[in-house]
mmCIF file of C-alpha atoms in Angstrom:
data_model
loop_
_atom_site.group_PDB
_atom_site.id
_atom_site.type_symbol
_atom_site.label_atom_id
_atom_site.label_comp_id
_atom_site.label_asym_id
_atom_site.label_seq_id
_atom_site.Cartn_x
_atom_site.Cartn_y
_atom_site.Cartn_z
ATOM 1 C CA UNK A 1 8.248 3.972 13.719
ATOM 2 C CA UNK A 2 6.272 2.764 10.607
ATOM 3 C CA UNK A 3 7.323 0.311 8.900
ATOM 4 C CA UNK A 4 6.104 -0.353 5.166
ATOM 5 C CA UNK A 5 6.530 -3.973 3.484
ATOM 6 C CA UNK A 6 6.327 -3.570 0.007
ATOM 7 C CA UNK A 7 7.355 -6.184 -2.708
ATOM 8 C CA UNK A 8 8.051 -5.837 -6.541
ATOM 9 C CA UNK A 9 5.148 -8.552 -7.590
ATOM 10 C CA UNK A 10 2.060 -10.289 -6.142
ATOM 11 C CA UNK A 11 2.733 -13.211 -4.262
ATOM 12 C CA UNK A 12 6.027 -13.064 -2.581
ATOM 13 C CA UNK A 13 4.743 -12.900 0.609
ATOM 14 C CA UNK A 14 4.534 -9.623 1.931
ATOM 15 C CA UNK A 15 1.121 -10.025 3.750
ATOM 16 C CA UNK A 16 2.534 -13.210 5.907
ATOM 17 C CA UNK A 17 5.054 -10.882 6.587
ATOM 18 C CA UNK A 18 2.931 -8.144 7.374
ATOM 19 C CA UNK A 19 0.330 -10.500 9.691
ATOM 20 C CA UNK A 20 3.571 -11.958 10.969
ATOM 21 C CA UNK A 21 5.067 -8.960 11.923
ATOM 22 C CA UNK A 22 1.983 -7.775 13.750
ATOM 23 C CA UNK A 23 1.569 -10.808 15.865
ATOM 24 C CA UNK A 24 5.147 -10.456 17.555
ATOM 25 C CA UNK A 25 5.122 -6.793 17.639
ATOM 26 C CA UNK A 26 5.688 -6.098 21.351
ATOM 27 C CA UNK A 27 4.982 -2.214 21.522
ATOM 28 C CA UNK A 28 1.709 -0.591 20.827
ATOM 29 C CA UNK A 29 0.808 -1.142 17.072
ATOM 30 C CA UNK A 30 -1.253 -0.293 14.283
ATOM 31 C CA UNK A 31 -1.984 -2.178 11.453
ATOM 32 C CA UNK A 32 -2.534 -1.087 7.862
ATOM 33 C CA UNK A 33 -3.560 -2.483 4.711
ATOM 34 C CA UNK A 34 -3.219 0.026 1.935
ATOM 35 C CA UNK A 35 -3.415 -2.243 -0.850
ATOM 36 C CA UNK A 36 -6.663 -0.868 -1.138
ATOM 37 C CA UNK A 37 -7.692 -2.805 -4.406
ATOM 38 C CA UNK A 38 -7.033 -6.332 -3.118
ATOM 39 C CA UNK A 39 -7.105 -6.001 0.822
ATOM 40 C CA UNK A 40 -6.593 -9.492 2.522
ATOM 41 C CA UNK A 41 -4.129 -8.417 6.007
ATOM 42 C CA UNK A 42 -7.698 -8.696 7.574
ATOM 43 C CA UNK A 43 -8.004 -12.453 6.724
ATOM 44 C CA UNK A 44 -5.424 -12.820 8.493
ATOM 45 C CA UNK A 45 -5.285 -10.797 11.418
ATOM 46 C CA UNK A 46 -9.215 -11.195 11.990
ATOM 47 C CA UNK A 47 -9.751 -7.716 13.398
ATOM 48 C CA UNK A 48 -13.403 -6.503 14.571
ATOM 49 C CA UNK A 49 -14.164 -3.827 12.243
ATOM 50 C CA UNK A 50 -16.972 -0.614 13.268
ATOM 51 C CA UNK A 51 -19.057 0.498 10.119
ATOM 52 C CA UNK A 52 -17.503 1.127 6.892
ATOM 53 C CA UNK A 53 -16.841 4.950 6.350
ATOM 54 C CA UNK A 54 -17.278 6.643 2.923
ATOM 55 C CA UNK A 55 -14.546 8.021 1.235
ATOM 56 C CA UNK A 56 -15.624 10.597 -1.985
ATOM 57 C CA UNK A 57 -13.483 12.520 -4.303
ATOM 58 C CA UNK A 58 -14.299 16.345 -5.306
ATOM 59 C CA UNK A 59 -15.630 16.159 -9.298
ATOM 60 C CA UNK A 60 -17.416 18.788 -11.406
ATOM 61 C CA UNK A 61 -21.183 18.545 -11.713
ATOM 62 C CA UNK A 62 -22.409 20.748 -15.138
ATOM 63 C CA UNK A 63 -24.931 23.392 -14.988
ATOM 64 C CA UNK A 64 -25.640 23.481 -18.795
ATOM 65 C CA UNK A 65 -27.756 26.634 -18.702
ATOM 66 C CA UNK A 66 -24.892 29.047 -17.016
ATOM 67 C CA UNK A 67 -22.527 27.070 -20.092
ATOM 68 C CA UNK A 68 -21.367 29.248 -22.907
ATOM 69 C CA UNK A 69 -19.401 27.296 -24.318
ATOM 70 C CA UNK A 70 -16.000 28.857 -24.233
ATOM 71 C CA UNK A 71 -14.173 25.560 -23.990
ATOM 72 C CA UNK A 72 -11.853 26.784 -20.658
ATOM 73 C CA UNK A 73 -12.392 24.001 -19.136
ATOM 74 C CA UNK A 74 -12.285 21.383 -21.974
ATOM 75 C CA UNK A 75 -9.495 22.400 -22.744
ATOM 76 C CA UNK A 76 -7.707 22.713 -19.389
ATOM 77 C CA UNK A 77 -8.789 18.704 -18.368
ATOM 78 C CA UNK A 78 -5.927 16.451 -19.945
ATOM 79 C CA UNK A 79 -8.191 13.163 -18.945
ATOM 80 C CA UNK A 80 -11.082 14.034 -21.251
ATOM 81 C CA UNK A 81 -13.690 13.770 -18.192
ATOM 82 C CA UNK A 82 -15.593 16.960 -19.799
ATOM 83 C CA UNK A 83 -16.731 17.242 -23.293
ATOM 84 C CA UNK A 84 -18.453 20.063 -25.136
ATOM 85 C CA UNK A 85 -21.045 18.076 -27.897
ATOM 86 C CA UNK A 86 -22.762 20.670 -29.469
ATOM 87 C CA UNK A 87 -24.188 22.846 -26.800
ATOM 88 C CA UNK A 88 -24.317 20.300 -24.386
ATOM 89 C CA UNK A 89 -21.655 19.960 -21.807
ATOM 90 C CA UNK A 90 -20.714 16.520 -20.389
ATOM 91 C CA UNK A 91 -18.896 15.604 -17.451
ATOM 92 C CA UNK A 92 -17.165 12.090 -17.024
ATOM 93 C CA UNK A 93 -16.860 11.360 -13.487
ATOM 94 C CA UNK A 94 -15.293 7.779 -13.770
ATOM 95 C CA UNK A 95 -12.684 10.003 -15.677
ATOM 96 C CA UNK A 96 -12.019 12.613 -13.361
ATOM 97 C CA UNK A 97 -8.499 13.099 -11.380
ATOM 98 C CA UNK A 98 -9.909 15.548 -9.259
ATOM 99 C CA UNK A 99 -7.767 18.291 -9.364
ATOM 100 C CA UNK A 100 -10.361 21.418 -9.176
ATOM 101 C CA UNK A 101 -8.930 23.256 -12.673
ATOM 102 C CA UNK A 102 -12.276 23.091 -14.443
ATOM 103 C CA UNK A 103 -13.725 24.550 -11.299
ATOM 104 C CA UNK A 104 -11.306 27.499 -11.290
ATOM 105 C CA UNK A 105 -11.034 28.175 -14.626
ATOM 106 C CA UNK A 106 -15.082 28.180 -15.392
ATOM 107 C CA UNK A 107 -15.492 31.893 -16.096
ATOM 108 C CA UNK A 108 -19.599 31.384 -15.520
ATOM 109 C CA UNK A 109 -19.697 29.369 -12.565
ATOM 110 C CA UNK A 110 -21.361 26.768 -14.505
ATOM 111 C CA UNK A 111 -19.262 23.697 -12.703
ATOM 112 C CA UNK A 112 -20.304 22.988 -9.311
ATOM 113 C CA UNK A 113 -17.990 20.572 -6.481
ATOM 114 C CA UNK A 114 -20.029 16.978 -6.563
ATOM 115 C CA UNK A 115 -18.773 13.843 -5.000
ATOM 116 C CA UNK A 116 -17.619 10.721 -6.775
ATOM 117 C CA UNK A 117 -17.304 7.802 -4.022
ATOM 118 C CA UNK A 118 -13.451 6.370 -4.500
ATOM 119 C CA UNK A 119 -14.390 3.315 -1.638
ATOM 120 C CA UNK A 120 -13.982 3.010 2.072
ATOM 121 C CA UNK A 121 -12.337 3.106 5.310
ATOM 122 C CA UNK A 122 -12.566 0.374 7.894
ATOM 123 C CA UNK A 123 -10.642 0.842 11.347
ATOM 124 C CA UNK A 124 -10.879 -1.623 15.048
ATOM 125 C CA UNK A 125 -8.561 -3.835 16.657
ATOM 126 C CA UNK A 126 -6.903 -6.703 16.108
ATOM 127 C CA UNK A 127 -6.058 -7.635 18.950
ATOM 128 C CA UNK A 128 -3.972 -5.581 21.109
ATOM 129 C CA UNK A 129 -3.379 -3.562 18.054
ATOM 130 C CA UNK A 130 -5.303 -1.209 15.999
ATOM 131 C CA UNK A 131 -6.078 -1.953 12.634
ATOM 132 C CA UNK A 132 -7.089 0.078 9.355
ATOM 133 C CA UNK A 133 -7.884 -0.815 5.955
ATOM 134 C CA UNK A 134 -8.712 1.227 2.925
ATOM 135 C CA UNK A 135 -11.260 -0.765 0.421
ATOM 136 C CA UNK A 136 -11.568 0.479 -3.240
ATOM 137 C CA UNK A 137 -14.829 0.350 -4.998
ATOM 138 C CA UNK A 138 -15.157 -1.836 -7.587
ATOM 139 C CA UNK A 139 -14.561 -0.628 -10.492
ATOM 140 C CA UNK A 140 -12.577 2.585 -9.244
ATOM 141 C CA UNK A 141 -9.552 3.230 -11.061
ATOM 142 C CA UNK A 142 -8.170 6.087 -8.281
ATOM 143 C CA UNK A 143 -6.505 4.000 -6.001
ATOM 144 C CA UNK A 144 -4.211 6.751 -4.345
ATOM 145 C CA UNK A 145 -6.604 9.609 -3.135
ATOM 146 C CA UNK A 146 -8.318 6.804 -0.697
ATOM 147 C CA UNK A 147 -4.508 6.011 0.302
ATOM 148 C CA UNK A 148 -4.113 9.290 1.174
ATOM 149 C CA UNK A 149 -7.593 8.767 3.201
ATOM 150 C CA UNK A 150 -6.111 5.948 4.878
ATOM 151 C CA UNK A 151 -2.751 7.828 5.832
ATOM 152 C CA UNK A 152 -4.410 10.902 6.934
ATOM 153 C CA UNK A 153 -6.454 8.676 9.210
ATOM 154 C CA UNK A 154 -3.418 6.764 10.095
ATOM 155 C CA UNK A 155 -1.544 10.273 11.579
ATOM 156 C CA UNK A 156 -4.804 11.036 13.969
ATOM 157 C CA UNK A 157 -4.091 7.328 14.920
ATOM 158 C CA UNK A 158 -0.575 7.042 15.762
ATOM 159 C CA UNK A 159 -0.992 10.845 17.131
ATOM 160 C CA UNK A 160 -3.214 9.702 19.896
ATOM 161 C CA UNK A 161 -1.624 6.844 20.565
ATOM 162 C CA UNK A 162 2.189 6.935 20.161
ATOM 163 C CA UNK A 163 2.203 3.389 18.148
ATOM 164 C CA UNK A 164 4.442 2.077 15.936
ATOM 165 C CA UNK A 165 2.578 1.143 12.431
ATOM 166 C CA UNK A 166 3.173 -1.775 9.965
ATOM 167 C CA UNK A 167 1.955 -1.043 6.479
ATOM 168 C CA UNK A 168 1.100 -4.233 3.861
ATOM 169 C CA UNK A 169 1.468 -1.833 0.724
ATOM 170 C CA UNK A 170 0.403 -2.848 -2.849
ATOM 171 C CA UNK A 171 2.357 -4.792 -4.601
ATOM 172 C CA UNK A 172 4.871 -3.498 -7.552
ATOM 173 C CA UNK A 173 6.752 -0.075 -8.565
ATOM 174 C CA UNK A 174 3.979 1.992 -9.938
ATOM 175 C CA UNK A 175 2.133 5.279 -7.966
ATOM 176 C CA UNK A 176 0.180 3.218 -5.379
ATOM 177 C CA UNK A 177 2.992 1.601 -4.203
ATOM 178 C CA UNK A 178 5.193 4.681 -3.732
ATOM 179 C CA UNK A 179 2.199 6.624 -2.367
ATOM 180 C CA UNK A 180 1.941 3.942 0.547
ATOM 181 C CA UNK A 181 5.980 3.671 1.363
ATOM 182 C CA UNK A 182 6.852 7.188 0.679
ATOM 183 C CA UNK A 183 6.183 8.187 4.727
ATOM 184 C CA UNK A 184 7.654 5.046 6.205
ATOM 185 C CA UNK A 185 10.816 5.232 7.841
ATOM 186 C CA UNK A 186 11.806 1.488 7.338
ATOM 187 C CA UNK A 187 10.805 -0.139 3.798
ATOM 188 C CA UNK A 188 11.199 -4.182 4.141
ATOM 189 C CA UNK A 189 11.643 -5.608 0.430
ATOM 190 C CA UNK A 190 9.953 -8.879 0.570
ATOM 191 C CA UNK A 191 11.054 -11.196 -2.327
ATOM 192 C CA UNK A 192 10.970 -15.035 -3.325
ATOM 193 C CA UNK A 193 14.678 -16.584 -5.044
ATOM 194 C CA UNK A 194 12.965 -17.054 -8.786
ATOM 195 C CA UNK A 195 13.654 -15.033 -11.887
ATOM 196 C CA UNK A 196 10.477 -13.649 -11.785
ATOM 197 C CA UNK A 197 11.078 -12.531 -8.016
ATOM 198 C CA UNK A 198 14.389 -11.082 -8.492
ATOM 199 C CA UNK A 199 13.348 -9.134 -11.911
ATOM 200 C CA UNK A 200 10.904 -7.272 -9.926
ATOM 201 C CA UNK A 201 12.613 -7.098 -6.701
ATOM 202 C CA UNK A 202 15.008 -5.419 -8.286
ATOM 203 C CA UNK A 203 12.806 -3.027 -9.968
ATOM 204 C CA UNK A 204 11.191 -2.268 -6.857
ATOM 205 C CA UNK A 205 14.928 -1.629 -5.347
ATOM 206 C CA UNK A 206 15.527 0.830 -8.100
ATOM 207 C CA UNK A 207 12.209 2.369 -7.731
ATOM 208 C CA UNK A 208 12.711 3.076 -4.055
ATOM 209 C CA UNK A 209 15.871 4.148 -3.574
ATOM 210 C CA UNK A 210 15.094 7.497 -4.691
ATOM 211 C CA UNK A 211 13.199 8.438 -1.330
ATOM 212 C CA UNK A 212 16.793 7.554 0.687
ATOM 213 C CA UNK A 213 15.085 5.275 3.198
ATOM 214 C CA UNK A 214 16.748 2.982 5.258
ATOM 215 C CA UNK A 215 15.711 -0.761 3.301
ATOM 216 C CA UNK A 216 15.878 -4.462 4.172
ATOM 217 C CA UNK A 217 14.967 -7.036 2.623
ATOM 218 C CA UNK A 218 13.125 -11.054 3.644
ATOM 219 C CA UNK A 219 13.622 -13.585 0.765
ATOM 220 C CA UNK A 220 10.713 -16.219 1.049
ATOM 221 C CA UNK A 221 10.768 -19.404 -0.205
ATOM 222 C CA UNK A 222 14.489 -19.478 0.579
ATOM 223 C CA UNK A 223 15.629 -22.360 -0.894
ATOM 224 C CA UNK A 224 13.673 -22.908 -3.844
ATOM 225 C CA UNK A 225 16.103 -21.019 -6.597
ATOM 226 C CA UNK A 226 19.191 -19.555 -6.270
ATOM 227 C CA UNK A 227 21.666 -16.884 -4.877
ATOM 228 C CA UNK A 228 20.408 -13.923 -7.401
ATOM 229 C CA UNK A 229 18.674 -11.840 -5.310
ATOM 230 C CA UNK A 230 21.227 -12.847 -2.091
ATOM 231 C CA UNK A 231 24.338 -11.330 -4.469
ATOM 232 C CA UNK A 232 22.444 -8.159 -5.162
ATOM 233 C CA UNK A 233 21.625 -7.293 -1.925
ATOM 234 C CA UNK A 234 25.445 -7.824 -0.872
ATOM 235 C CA UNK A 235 26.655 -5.461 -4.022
ATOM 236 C CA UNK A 236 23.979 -3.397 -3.295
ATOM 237 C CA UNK A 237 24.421 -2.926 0.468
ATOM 238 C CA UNK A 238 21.306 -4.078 1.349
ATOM 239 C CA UNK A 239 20.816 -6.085 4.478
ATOM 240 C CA UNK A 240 19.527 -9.212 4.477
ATOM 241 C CA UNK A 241 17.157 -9.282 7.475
ATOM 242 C CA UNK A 242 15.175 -12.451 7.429
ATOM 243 C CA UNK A 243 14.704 -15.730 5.283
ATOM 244 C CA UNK A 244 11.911 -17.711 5.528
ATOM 245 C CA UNK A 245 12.538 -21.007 4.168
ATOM 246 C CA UNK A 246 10.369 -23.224 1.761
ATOM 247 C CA UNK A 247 7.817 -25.103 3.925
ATOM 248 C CA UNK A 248 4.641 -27.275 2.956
ATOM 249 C CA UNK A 249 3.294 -26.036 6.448
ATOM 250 C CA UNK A 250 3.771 -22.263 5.605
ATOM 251 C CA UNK A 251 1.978 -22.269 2.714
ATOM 252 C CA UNK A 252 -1.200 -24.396 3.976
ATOM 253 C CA UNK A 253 -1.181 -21.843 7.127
ATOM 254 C CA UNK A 254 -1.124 -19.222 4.414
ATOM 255 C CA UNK A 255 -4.134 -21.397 2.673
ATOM 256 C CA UNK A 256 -6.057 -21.658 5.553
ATOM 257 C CA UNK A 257 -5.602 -17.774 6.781
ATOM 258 C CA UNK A 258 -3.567 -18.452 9.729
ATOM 259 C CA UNK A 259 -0.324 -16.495 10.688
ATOM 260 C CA UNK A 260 3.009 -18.159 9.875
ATOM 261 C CA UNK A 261 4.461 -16.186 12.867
ATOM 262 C CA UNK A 262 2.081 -18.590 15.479
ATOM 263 C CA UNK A 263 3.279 -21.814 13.816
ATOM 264 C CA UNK A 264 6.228 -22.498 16.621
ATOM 265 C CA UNK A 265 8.604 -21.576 18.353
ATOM 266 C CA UNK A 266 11.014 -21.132 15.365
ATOM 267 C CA UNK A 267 8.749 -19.140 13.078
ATOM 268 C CA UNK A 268 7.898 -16.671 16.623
ATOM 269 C CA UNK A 269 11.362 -16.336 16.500
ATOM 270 C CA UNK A 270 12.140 -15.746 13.127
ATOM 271 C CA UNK A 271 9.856 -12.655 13.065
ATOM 272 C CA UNK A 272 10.615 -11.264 16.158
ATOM 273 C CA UNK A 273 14.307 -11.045 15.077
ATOM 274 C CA UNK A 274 12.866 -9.681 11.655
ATOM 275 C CA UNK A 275 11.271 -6.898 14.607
ATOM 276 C CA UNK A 276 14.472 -6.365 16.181
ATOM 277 C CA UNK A 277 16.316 -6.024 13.040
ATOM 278 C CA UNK A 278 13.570 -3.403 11.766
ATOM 279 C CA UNK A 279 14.469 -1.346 14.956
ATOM 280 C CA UNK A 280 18.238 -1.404 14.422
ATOM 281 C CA UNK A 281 17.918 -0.730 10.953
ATOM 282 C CA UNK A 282 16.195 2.680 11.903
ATOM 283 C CA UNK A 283 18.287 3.104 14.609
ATOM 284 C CA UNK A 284 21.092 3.496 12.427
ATOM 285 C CA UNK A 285 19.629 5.225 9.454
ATOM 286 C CA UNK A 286 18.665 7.731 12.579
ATOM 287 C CA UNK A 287 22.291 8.117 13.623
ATOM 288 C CA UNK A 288 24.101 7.855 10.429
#
């Protein structure tokens, strides 16, 4: 089962969640971070990490004196990353998508396969559980082609060891965050009661339904605005699974790195109904 917790906007919550999630998790586990450009599930979970492991993308490398200038692959690449001044052809690597047409479309050979490093993939334990992250470089616009990394990665994981998985995705509605929910087969909305929260939990909603996953949803902060996003889920058939209430102590435990999850006896409980819920929630989705 893999679970994905995505939210609409930054800053609902969905890490806690995530770190929360992980603690009470009672089967064997993996955890993920595929917000790749801001990963923090790590600061949480404090996992021991082995050596960071390069992750490249394929880009075209120009051999300017097999060019003859006949423009095929200018003006195949829609991104600009290759330029014809003059005689001189110019590749733009920080431009590239890297989908291989200039490469197949270069009648001379005069593009060659090079490597443009997108960041990097860290993987240990945390715990009991295994742990993965994907780190973008700075500076690195291609966020999904290391998220594929990661996932790939992920597979050979839960292949060998028949774990669950709990994914902290990006946050928001754009191709990241669809490229790190679209294998999950629970997505958990996590969303705060403010008109900023519900605006984008709703987007995210919207976004999401398309991919006809079974979806929950945890409102955090509960208490803080008002019965918006609590309405939508009930027109919307969306079940409420968890709600973590406004707390002072919550948020310095989220200050200080520490999982809300280990804060008592009423926040372990909280999250492992949140589990349980999860489970059900595929379990019917399975047999529906």
């Amino acid at each position: 089962m893999i679970v994905a917790v995505a939210s609409g906007k930054g800053g609902t919550g969905k890490t806690t969640v995530s770190a929360s999630l992980a603690t009470v998790w009672d089967r064997p586990l993996v955890a993920v971070d595929l917000d790749v450009e801001e990963p923090n599930l790590h600061l949480f979970l404090r996992p021991e990490l082995g050596e960071p492991e390069e992750v490249g993308m394929e880009v075209p490398v120009a051999d300017e004196d097999r060019c003859t200038g006949c423009r095929a692959c200018v003006d195949l690449c829609q991104f600009k990353a290759i330029v014809l001044m003059g005689e001189h052809l110019l590749t733009f690597p920080e431009m590239c998508h890297g989908c291989g047409g200039c490469l197949a479309v270069c009648p001379e050979g005069a593009l060659s396969p090079g490597t443009r490093v997108l960041g990097w993939l860290e993987q240990g334990t945390a715990g009991p559980a295994g742990f993965l992250m994907g780190r973008l470089r700075v500076g690195e616009a291609m966020s999904p082609p290391l998220m594929r990394a990661a996932k790939a990665r992920l597979d050979a994981m839960l292949a060998a060891s028949s774990a669950d998985a709990v994914i902290d995705a990006p946050p928001g509605v754009s191709c990241p965050a669809l490229n790190a929910v679209m294998d999950a087969d629970v997505i958990l909305l996590v969303t705060e009661p403010t008109p900023f929260g519900f605006y984008d939990f709703r987007l995210a909603h919207q976004a999401f339904a398309p991919l006809r996953k079974p979806m929950g949803v945890v409102v955090n902060r509960a208490g803080i605005g008002d019965e918006s996003v609590q309405d939508y889920c009930a027109e919307h058939g969306l079940p409420l699974l968890a709600e973590i209430p406004y707390s002072r102590d919550v948020a310095e435990a989220y200050a200080r790195g520490r999982v809300v999850a280990n804060l008592g006896p009423d926040q372990a409980a909280r999250f492992a109904g949140l589990r349980d819920s999860l489970r059900r929630l595929r379990q019917e989705a399975a047999h529906a």
